[in-house]
PDB file of C-alpha atoms in Angstrom:
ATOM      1  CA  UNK A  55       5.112 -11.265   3.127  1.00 37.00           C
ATOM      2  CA  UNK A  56       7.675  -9.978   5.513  1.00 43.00           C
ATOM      3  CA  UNK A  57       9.896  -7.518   3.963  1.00 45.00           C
ATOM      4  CA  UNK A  58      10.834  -6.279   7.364  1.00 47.00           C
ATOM      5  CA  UNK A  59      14.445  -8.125   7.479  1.00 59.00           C
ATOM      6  CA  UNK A  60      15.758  -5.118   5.794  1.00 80.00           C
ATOM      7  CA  UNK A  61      18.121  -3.670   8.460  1.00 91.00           C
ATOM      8  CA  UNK A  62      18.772   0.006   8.665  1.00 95.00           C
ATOM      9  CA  UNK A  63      21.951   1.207   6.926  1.00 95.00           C
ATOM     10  CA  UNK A  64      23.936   4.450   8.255  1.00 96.00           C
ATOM     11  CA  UNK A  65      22.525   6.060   5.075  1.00 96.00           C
ATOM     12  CA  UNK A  66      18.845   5.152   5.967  1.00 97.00           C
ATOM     13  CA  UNK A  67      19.145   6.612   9.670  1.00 97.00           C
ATOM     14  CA  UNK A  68      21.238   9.784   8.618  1.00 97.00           C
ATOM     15  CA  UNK A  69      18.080  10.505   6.273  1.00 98.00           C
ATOM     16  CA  UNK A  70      15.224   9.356   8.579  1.00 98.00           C
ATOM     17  CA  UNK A  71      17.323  11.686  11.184  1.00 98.00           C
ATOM     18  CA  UNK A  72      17.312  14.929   9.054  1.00 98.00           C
ATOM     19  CA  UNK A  73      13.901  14.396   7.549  1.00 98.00           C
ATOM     20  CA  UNK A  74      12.236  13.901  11.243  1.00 97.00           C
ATOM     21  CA  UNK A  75      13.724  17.051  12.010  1.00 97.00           C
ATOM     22  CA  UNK A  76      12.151  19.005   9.406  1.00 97.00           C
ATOM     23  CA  UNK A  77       9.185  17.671   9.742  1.00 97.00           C
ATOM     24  CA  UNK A  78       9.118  18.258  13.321  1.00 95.00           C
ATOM     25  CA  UNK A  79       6.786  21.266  13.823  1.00 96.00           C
ATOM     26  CA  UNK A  80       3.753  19.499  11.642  1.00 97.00           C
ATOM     27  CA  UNK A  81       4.456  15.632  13.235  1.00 96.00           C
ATOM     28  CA  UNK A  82       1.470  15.729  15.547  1.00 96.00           C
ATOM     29  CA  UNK A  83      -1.024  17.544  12.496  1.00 97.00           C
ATOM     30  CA  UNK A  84       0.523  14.686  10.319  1.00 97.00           C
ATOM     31  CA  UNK A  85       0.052  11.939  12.800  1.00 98.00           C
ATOM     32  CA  UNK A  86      -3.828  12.857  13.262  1.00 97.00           C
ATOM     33  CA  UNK A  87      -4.352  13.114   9.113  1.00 97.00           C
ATOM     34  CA  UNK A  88      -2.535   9.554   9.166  1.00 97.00           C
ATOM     35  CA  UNK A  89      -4.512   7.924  11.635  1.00 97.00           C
ATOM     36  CA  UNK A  90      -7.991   9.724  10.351  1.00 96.00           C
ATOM     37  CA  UNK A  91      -7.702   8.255   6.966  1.00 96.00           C
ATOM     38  CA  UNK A  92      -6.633   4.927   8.125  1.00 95.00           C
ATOM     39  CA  UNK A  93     -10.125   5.088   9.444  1.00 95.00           C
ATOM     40  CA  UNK A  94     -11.398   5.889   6.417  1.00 93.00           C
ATOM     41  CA  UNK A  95      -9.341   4.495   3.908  1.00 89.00           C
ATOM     42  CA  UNK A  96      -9.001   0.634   5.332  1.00 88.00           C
ATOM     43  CA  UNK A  97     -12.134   0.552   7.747  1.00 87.00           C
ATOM     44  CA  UNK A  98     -11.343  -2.324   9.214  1.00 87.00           C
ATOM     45  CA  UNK A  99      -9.321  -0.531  11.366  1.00 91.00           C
ATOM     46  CA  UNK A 100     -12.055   0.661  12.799  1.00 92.00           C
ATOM     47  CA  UNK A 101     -12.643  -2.320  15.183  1.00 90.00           C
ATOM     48  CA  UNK A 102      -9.639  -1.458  17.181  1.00 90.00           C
ATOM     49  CA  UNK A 103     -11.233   1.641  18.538  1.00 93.00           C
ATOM     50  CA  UNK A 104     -15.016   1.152  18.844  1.00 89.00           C
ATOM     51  CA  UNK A 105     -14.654   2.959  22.068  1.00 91.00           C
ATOM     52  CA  UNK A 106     -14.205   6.242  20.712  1.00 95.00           C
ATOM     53  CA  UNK A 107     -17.294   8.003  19.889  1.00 94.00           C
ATOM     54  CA  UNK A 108     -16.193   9.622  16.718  1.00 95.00           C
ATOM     55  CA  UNK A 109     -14.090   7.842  14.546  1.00 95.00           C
ATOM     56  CA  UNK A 110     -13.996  10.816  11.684  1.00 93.00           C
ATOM     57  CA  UNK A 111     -10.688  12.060  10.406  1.00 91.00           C
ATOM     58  CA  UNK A 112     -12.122  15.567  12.318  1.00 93.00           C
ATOM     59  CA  UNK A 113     -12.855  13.974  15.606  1.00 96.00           C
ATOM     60  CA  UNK A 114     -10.775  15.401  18.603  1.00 96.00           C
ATOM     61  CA  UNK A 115      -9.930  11.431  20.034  1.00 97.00           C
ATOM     62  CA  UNK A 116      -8.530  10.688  16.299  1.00 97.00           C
ATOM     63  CA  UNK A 117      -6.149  13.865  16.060  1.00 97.00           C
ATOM     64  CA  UNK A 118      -4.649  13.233  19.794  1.00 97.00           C
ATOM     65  CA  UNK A 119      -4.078  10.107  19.051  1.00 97.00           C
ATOM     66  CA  UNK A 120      -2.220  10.297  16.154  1.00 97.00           C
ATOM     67  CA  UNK A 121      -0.153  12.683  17.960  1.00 97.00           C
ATOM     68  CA  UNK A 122       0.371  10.388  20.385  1.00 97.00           C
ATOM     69  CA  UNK A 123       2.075   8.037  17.690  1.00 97.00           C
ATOM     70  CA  UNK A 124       3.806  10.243  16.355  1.00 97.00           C
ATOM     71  CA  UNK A 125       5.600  10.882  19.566  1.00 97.00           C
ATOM     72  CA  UNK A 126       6.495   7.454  19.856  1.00 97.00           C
ATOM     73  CA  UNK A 127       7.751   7.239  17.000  1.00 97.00           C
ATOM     74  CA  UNK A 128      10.034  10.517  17.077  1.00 97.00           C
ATOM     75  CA  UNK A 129      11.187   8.644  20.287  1.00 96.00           C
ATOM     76  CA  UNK A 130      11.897   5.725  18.706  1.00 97.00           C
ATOM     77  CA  UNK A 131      14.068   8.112  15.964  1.00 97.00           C
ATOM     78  CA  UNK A 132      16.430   9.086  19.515  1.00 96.00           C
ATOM     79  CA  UNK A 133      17.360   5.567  19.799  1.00 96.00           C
ATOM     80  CA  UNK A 134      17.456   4.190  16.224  1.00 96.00           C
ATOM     81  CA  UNK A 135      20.235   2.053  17.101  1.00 95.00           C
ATOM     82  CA  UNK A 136      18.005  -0.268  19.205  1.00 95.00           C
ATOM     83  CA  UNK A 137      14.453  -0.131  18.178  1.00 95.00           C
ATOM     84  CA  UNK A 138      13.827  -3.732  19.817  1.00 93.00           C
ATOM     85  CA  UNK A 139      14.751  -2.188  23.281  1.00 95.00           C
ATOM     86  CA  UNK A 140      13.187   1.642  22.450  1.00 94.00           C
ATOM     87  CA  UNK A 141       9.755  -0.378  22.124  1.00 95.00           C
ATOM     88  CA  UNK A 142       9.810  -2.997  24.410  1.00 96.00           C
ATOM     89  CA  UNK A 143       7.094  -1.636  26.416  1.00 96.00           C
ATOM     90  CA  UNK A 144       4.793  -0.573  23.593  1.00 96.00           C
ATOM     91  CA  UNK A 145       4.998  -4.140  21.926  1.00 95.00           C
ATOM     92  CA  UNK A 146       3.945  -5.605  25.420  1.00 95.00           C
ATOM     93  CA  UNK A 147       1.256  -3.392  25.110  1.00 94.00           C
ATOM     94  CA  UNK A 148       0.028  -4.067  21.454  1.00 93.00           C
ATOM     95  CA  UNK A 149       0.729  -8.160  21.508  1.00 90.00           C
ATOM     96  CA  UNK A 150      -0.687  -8.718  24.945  1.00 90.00           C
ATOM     97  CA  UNK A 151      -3.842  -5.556  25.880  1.00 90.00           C
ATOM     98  CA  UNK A 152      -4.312  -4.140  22.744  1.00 90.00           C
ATOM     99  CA  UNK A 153      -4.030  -7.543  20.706  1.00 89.00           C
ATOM    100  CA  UNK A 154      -3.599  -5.626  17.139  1.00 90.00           C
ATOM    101  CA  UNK A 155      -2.948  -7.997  14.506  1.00 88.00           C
ATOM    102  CA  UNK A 156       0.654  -6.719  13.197  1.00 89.00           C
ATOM    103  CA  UNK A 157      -0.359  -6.467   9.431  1.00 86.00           C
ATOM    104  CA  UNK A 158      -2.221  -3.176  10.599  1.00 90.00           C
ATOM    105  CA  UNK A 159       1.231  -2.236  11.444  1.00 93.00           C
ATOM    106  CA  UNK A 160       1.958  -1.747   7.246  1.00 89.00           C
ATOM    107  CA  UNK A 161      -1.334   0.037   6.891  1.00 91.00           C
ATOM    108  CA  UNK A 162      -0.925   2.641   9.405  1.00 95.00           C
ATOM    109  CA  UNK A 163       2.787   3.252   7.970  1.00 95.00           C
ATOM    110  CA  UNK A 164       1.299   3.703   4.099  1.00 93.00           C
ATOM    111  CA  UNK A 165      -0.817   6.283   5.437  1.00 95.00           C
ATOM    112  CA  UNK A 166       1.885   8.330   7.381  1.00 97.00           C
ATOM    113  CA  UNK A 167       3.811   8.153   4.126  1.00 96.00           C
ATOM    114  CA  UNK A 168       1.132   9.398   2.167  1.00 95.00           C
ATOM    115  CA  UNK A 169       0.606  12.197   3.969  1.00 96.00           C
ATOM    116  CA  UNK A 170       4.459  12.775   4.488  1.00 96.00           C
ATOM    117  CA  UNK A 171       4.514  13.159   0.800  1.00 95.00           C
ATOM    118  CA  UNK A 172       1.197  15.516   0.486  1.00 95.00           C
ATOM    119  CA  UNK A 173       2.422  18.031   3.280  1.00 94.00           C
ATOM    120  CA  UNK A 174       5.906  17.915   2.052  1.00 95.00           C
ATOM    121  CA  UNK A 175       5.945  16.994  -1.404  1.00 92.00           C
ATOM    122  CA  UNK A 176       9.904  18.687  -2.705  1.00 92.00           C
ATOM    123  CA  UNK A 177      11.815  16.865   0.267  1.00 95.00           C
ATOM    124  CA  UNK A 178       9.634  13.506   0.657  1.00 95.00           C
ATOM    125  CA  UNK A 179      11.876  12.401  -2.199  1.00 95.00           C
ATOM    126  CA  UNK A 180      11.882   8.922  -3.569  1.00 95.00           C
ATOM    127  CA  UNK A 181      15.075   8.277  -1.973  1.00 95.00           C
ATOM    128  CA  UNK A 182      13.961   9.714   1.136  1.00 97.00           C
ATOM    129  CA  UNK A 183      11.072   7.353   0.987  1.00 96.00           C
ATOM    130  CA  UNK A 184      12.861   4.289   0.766  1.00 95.00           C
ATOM    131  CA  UNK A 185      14.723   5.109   4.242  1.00 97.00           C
ATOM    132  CA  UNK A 186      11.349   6.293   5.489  1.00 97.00           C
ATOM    133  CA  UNK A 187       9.449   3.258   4.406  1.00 95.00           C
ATOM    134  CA  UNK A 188      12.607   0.774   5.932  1.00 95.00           C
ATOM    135  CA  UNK A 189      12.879   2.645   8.974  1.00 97.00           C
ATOM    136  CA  UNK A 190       8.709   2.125   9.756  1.00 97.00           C
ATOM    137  CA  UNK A 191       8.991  -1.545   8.994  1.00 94.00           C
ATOM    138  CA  UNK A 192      11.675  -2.007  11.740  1.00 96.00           C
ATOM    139  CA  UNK A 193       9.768  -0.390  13.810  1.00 96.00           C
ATOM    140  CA  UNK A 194       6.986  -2.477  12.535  1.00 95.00           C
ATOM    141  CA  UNK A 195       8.972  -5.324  13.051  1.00 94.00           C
ATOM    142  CA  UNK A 196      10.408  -4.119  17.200  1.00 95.00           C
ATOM    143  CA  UNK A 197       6.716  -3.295  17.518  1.00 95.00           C
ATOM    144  CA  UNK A 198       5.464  -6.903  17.124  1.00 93.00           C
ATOM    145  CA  UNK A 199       8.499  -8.586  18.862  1.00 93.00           C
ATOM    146  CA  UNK A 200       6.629  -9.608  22.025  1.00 92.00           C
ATOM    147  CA  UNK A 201       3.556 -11.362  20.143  1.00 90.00           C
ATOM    148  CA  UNK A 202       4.931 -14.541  20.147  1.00 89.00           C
TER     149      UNK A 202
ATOM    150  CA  UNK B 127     -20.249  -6.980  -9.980  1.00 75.00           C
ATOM    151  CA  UNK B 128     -18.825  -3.518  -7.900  1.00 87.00           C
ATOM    152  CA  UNK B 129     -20.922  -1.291  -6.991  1.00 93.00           C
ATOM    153  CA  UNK B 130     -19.442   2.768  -7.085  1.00 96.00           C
ATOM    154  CA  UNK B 131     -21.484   5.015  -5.134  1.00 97.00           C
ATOM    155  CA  UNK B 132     -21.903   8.378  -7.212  1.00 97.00           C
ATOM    156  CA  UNK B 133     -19.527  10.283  -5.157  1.00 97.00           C
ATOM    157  CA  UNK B 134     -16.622   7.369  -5.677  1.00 97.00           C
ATOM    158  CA  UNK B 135     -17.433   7.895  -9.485  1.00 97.00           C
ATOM    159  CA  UNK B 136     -17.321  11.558  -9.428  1.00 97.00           C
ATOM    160  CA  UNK B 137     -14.154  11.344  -7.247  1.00 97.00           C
ATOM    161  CA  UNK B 138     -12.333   8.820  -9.417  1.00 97.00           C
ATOM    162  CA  UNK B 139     -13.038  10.527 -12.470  1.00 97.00           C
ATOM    163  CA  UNK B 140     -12.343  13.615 -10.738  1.00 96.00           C
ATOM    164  CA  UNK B 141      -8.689  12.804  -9.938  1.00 96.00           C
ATOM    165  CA  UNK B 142      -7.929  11.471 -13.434  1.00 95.00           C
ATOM    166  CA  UNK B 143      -9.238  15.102 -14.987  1.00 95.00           C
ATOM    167  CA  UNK B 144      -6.832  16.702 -13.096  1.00 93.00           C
ATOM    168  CA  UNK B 145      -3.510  14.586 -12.993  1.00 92.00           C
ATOM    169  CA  UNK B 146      -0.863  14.822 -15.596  1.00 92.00           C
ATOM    170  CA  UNK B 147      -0.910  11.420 -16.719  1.00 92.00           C
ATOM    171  CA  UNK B 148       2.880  11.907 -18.154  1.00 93.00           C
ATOM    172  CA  UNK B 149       4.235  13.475 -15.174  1.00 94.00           C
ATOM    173  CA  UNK B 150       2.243  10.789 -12.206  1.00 94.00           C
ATOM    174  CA  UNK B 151       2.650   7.566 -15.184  1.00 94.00           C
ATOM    175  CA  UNK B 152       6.852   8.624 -14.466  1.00 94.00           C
ATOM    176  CA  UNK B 153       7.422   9.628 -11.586  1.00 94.00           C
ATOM    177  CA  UNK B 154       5.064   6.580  -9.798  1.00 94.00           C
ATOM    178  CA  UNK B 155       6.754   4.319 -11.711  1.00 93.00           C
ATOM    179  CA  UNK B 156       9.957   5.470 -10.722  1.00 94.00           C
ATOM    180  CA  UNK B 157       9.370   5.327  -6.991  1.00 93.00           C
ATOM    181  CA  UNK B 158       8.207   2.343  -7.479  1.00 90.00           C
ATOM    182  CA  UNK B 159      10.990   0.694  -9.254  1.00 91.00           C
ATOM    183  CA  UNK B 160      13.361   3.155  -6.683  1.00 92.00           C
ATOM    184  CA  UNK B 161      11.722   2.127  -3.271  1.00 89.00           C
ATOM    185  CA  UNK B 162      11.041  -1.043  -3.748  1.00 85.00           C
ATOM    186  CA  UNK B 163      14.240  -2.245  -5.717  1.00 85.00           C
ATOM    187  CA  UNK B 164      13.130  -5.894  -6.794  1.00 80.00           C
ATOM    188  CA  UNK B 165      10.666  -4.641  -8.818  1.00 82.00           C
ATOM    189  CA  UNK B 166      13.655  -3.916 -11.466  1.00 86.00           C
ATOM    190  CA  UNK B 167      13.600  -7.707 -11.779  1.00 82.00           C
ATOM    191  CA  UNK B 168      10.773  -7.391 -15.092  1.00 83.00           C
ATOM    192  CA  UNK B 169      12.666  -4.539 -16.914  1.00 90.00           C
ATOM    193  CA  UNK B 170      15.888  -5.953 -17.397  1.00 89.00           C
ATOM    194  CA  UNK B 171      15.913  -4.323 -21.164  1.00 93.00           C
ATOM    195  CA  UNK B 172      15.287  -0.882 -19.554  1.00 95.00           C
ATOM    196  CA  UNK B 173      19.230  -0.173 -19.353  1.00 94.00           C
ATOM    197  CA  UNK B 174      20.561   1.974 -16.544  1.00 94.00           C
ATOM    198  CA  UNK B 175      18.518   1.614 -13.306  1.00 94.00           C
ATOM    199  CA  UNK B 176      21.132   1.655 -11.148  1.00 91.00           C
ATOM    200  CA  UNK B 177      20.159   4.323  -9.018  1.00 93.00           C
ATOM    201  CA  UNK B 178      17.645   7.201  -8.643  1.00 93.00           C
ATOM    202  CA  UNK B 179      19.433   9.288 -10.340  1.00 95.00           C
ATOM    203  CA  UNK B 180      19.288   6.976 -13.651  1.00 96.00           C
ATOM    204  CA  UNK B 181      15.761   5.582 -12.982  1.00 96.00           C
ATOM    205  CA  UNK B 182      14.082   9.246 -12.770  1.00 94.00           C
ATOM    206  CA  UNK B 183      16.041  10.115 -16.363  1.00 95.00           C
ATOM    207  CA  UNK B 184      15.588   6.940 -17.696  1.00 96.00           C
ATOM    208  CA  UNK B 185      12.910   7.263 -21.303  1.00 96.00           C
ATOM    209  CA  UNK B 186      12.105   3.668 -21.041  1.00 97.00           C
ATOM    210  CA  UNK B 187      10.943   4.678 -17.500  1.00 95.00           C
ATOM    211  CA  UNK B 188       8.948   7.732 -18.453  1.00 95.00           C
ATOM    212  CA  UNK B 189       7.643   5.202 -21.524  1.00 96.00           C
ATOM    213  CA  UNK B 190       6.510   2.783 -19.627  1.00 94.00           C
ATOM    214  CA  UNK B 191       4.728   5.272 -17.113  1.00 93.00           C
ATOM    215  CA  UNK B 192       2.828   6.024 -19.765  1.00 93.00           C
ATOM    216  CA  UNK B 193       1.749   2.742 -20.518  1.00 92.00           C
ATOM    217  CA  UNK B 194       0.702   1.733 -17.143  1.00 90.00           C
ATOM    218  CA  UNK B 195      -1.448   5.056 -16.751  1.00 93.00           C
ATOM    219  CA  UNK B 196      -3.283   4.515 -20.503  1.00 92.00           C
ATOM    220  CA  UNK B 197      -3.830   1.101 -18.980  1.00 91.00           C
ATOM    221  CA  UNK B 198      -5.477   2.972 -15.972  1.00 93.00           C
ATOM    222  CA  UNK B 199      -7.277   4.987 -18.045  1.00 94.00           C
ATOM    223  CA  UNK B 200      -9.248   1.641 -19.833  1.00 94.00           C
ATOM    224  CA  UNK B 201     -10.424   0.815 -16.285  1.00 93.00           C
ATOM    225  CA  UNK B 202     -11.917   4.419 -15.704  1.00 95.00           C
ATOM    226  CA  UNK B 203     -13.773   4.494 -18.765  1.00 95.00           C
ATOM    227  CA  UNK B 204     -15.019   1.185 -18.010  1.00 94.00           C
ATOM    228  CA  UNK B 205     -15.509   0.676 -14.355  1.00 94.00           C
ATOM    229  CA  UNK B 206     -18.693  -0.995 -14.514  1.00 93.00           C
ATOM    230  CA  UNK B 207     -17.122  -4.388 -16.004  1.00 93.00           C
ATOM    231  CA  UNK B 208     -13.462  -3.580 -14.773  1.00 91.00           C
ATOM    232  CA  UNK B 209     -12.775  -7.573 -14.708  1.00 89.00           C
ATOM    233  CA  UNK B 210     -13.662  -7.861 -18.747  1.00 91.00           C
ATOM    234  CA  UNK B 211     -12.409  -5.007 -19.685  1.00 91.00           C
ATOM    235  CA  UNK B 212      -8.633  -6.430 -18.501  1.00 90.00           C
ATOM    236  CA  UNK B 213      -9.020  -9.900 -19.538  1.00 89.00           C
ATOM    237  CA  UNK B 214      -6.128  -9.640 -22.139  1.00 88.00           C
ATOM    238  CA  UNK B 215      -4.034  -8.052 -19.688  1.00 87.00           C
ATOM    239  CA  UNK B 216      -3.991 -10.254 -16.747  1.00 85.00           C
ATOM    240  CA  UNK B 217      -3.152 -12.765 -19.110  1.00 86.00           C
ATOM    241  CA  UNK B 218      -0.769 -10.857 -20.145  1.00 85.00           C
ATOM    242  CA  UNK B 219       0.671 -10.482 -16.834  1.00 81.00           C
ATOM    243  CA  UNK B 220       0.289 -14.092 -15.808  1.00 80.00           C
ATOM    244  CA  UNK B 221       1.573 -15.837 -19.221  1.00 79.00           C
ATOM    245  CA  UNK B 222       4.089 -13.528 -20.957  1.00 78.00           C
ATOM    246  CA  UNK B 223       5.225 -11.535 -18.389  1.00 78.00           C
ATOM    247  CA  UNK B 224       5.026 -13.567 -15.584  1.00 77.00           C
ATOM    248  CA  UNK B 225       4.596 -10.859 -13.025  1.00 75.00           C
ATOM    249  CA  UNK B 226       4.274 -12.394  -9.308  1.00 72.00           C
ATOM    250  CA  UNK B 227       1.155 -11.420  -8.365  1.00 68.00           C
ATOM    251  CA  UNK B 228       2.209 -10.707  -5.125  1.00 66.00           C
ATOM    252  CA  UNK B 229       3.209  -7.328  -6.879  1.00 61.00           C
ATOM    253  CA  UNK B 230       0.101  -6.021  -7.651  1.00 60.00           C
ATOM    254  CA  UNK B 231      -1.250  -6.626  -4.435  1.00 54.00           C
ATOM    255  CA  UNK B 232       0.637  -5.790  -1.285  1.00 48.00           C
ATOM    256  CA  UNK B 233       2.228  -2.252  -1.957  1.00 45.00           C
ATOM    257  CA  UNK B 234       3.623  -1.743  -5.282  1.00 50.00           C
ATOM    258  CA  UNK B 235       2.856   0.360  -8.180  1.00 62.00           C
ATOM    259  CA  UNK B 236      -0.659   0.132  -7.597  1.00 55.00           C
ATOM    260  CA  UNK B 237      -1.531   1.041  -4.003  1.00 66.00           C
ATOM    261  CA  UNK B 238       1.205   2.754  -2.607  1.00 81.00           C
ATOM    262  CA  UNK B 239       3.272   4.475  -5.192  1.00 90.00           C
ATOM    263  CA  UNK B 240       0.695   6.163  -7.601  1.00 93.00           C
ATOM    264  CA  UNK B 241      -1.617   7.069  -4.111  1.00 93.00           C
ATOM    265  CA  UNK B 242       1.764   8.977  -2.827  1.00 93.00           C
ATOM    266  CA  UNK B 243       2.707  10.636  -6.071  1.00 93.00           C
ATOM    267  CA  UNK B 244      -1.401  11.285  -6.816  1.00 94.00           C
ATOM    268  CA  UNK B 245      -1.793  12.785  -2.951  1.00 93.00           C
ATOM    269  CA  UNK B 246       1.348  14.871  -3.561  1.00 89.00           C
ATOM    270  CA  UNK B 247       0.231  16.442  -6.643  1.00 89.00           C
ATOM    271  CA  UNK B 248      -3.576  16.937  -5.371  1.00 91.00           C
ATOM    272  CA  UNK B 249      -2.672  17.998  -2.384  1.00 89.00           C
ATOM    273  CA  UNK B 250      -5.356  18.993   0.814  1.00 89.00           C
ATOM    274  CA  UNK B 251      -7.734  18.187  -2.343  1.00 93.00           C
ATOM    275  CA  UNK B 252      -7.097  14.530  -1.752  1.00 95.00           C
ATOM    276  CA  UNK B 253      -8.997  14.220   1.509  1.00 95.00           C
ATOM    277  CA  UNK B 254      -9.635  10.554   3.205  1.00 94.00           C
ATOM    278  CA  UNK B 255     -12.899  10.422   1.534  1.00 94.00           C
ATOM    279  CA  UNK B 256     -11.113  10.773  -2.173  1.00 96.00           C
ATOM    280  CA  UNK B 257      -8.277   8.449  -0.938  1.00 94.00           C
ATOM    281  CA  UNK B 258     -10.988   5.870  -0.257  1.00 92.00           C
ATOM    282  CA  UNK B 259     -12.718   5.967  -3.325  1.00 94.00           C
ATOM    283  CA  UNK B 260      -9.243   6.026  -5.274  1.00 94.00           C
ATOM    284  CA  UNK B 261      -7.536   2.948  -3.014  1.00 90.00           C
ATOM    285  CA  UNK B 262     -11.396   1.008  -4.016  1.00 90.00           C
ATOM    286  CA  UNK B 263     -10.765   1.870  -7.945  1.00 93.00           C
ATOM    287  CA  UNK B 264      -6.799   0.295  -7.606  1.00 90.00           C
ATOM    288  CA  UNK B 265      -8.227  -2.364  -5.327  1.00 87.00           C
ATOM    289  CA  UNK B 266     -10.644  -3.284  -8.625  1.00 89.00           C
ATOM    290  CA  UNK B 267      -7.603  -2.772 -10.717  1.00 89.00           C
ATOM    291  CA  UNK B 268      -5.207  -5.235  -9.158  1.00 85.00           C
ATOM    292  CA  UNK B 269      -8.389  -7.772  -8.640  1.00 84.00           C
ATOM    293  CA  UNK B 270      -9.252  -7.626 -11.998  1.00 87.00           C
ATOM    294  CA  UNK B 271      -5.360  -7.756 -12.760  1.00 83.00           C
ATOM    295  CA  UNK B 272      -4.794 -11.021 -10.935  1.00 80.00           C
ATOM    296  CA  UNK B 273      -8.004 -12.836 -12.104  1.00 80.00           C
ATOM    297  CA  UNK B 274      -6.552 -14.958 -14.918  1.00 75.00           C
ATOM    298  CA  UNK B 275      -3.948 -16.049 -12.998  1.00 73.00           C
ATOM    299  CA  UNK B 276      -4.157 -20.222 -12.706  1.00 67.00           C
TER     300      UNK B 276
END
């Protein structure tokens, strides 16, 4: 089911915008959680990093990681008018080295949006949700562009 | 037949102790019905849902919250034998209601929206080990939803 055709409206990047900005301080904290219970949530996962040694939602490799995505994707925020050409590198890298199967791509995002909501439960509204959750399937969507 | 290790039992059950079932039941649903819009298509006699404004005041809304969670609330007092236990109500899903099942599974009600508004309310509480055991329970849930289906 690809639900991804859902272009971003004005609305949607106004809100992903301001909501970015507040949650700027915690996004490399939030991008660790995200990734840690990924791991532990859908372990399946897993299998895309069984070169780390320590694949708890404590270990070091897990937390700079999900920093590390969650840089890319506050990058991706700058130029939210073309996501395609933002990520053109990055989807080389996930359709042709990394090889991750794009339907990880949804998985990773429910996780970020959980913990969205638990560190910032007033403002992670269900409106701002909606933007939040379109604005991660386009990126979903630019991400897996080079696959095929 | 599922097997729940003793800290996914004490985890579930923990969670349900300590939500309000009124308060999660409405405002999940609500997301739910706000974020992912097409899901309005099976409560066409709910009136205004026109946007989230209306959908978070709506009393059908809240009402029907409720319903889902009590529903929830069978499967936790039953989670040996999830699938019997919710016999009637997956054919009540497939027959009367036709629900697509597609629903259930991929991110609706079940997974996404009740984990959010559950994590939000639970807080650091809700670690990845909890989240497991809860996302298993729902995984049951939907499975067990979906069975009678053709």
């Amino acid at each position: 089911m690809t639900v991804a055709e859902m272009s971003l409206s004005g609305k949607d990047k106004t809100v992903v915008k301001a909501f970015w900005d507040k949650v700027a301080p915690k996004t490399a904290e939030i991008g660790g959680e995200a990734l840690g219970r990924m791991l532990t949530s859908y372990p399946q996962t897993k299998t895309y990093f069984s070169h780390w040694s320590d694949l708890s939602p404590e270990s070091a490799q897990v937390k700079k990681h999900g920093a590390t995505i969650m840089g890319a994707i506050g990058d991706a925020i700058g130029k939210i008018d073309d996501l395609q050409g933002a990520l053109s590198k990055l989807s080389e890298l996930h359709a042709f080295k990394l090889r991750v199967d794009p339907a990880n791509f949804r998985i990773l995002a429910h996780n970020i949006i959980l913990v969205l909501a638990m560190y910032y439960p007033a403002d992670f509204t269900p409106e701002v949700h909606v933007s939040i959750d379109k604005f991660l399937q386009n990126l979903a969507l630019a991400l897996s562009e080079k696959y095929r | 037949m599922v097997k729940w290790s003793d800290f996914e039992r004490a985890a579930i059950q923990d969670i349900f102790s300590k939500i309000d079932y009124d308060v999660v039941g409405r405002a999940a649903f609500s997301r739910c019905l706000i974020v992912y819009p097409w899901t309005q298509r099976y409560f066409g006699s709910f009136g205004n849902l026109y946007n989230a404004a209306a959908i978070t005041s709506n009393p059908k809304v809240a009402a029907h919250g409720k319903v889902i969670m009590a529903g929830l609330e069978k499967a936790l007092k039953n989670m040996d034998d999830i699938k019997t236990t919710y016999k009637d109500l997956s054919v009540l899903h497939s027959e009367k209601l036709q629900v697509d099942p597609d629903n259930f599974n991929v991110k609706l009600f079940s997974f996404y929206c009740l984990t959010i508004v559950v994590a939000g309310q639970m807080g650091a509480a809700f670690t990845p080990e909890v989240q497991g055991a809860f996302q298993k329970f729902l995984a049951v849930v939907v499975a067990s939803l979906r069975k009678q289906y053709y």
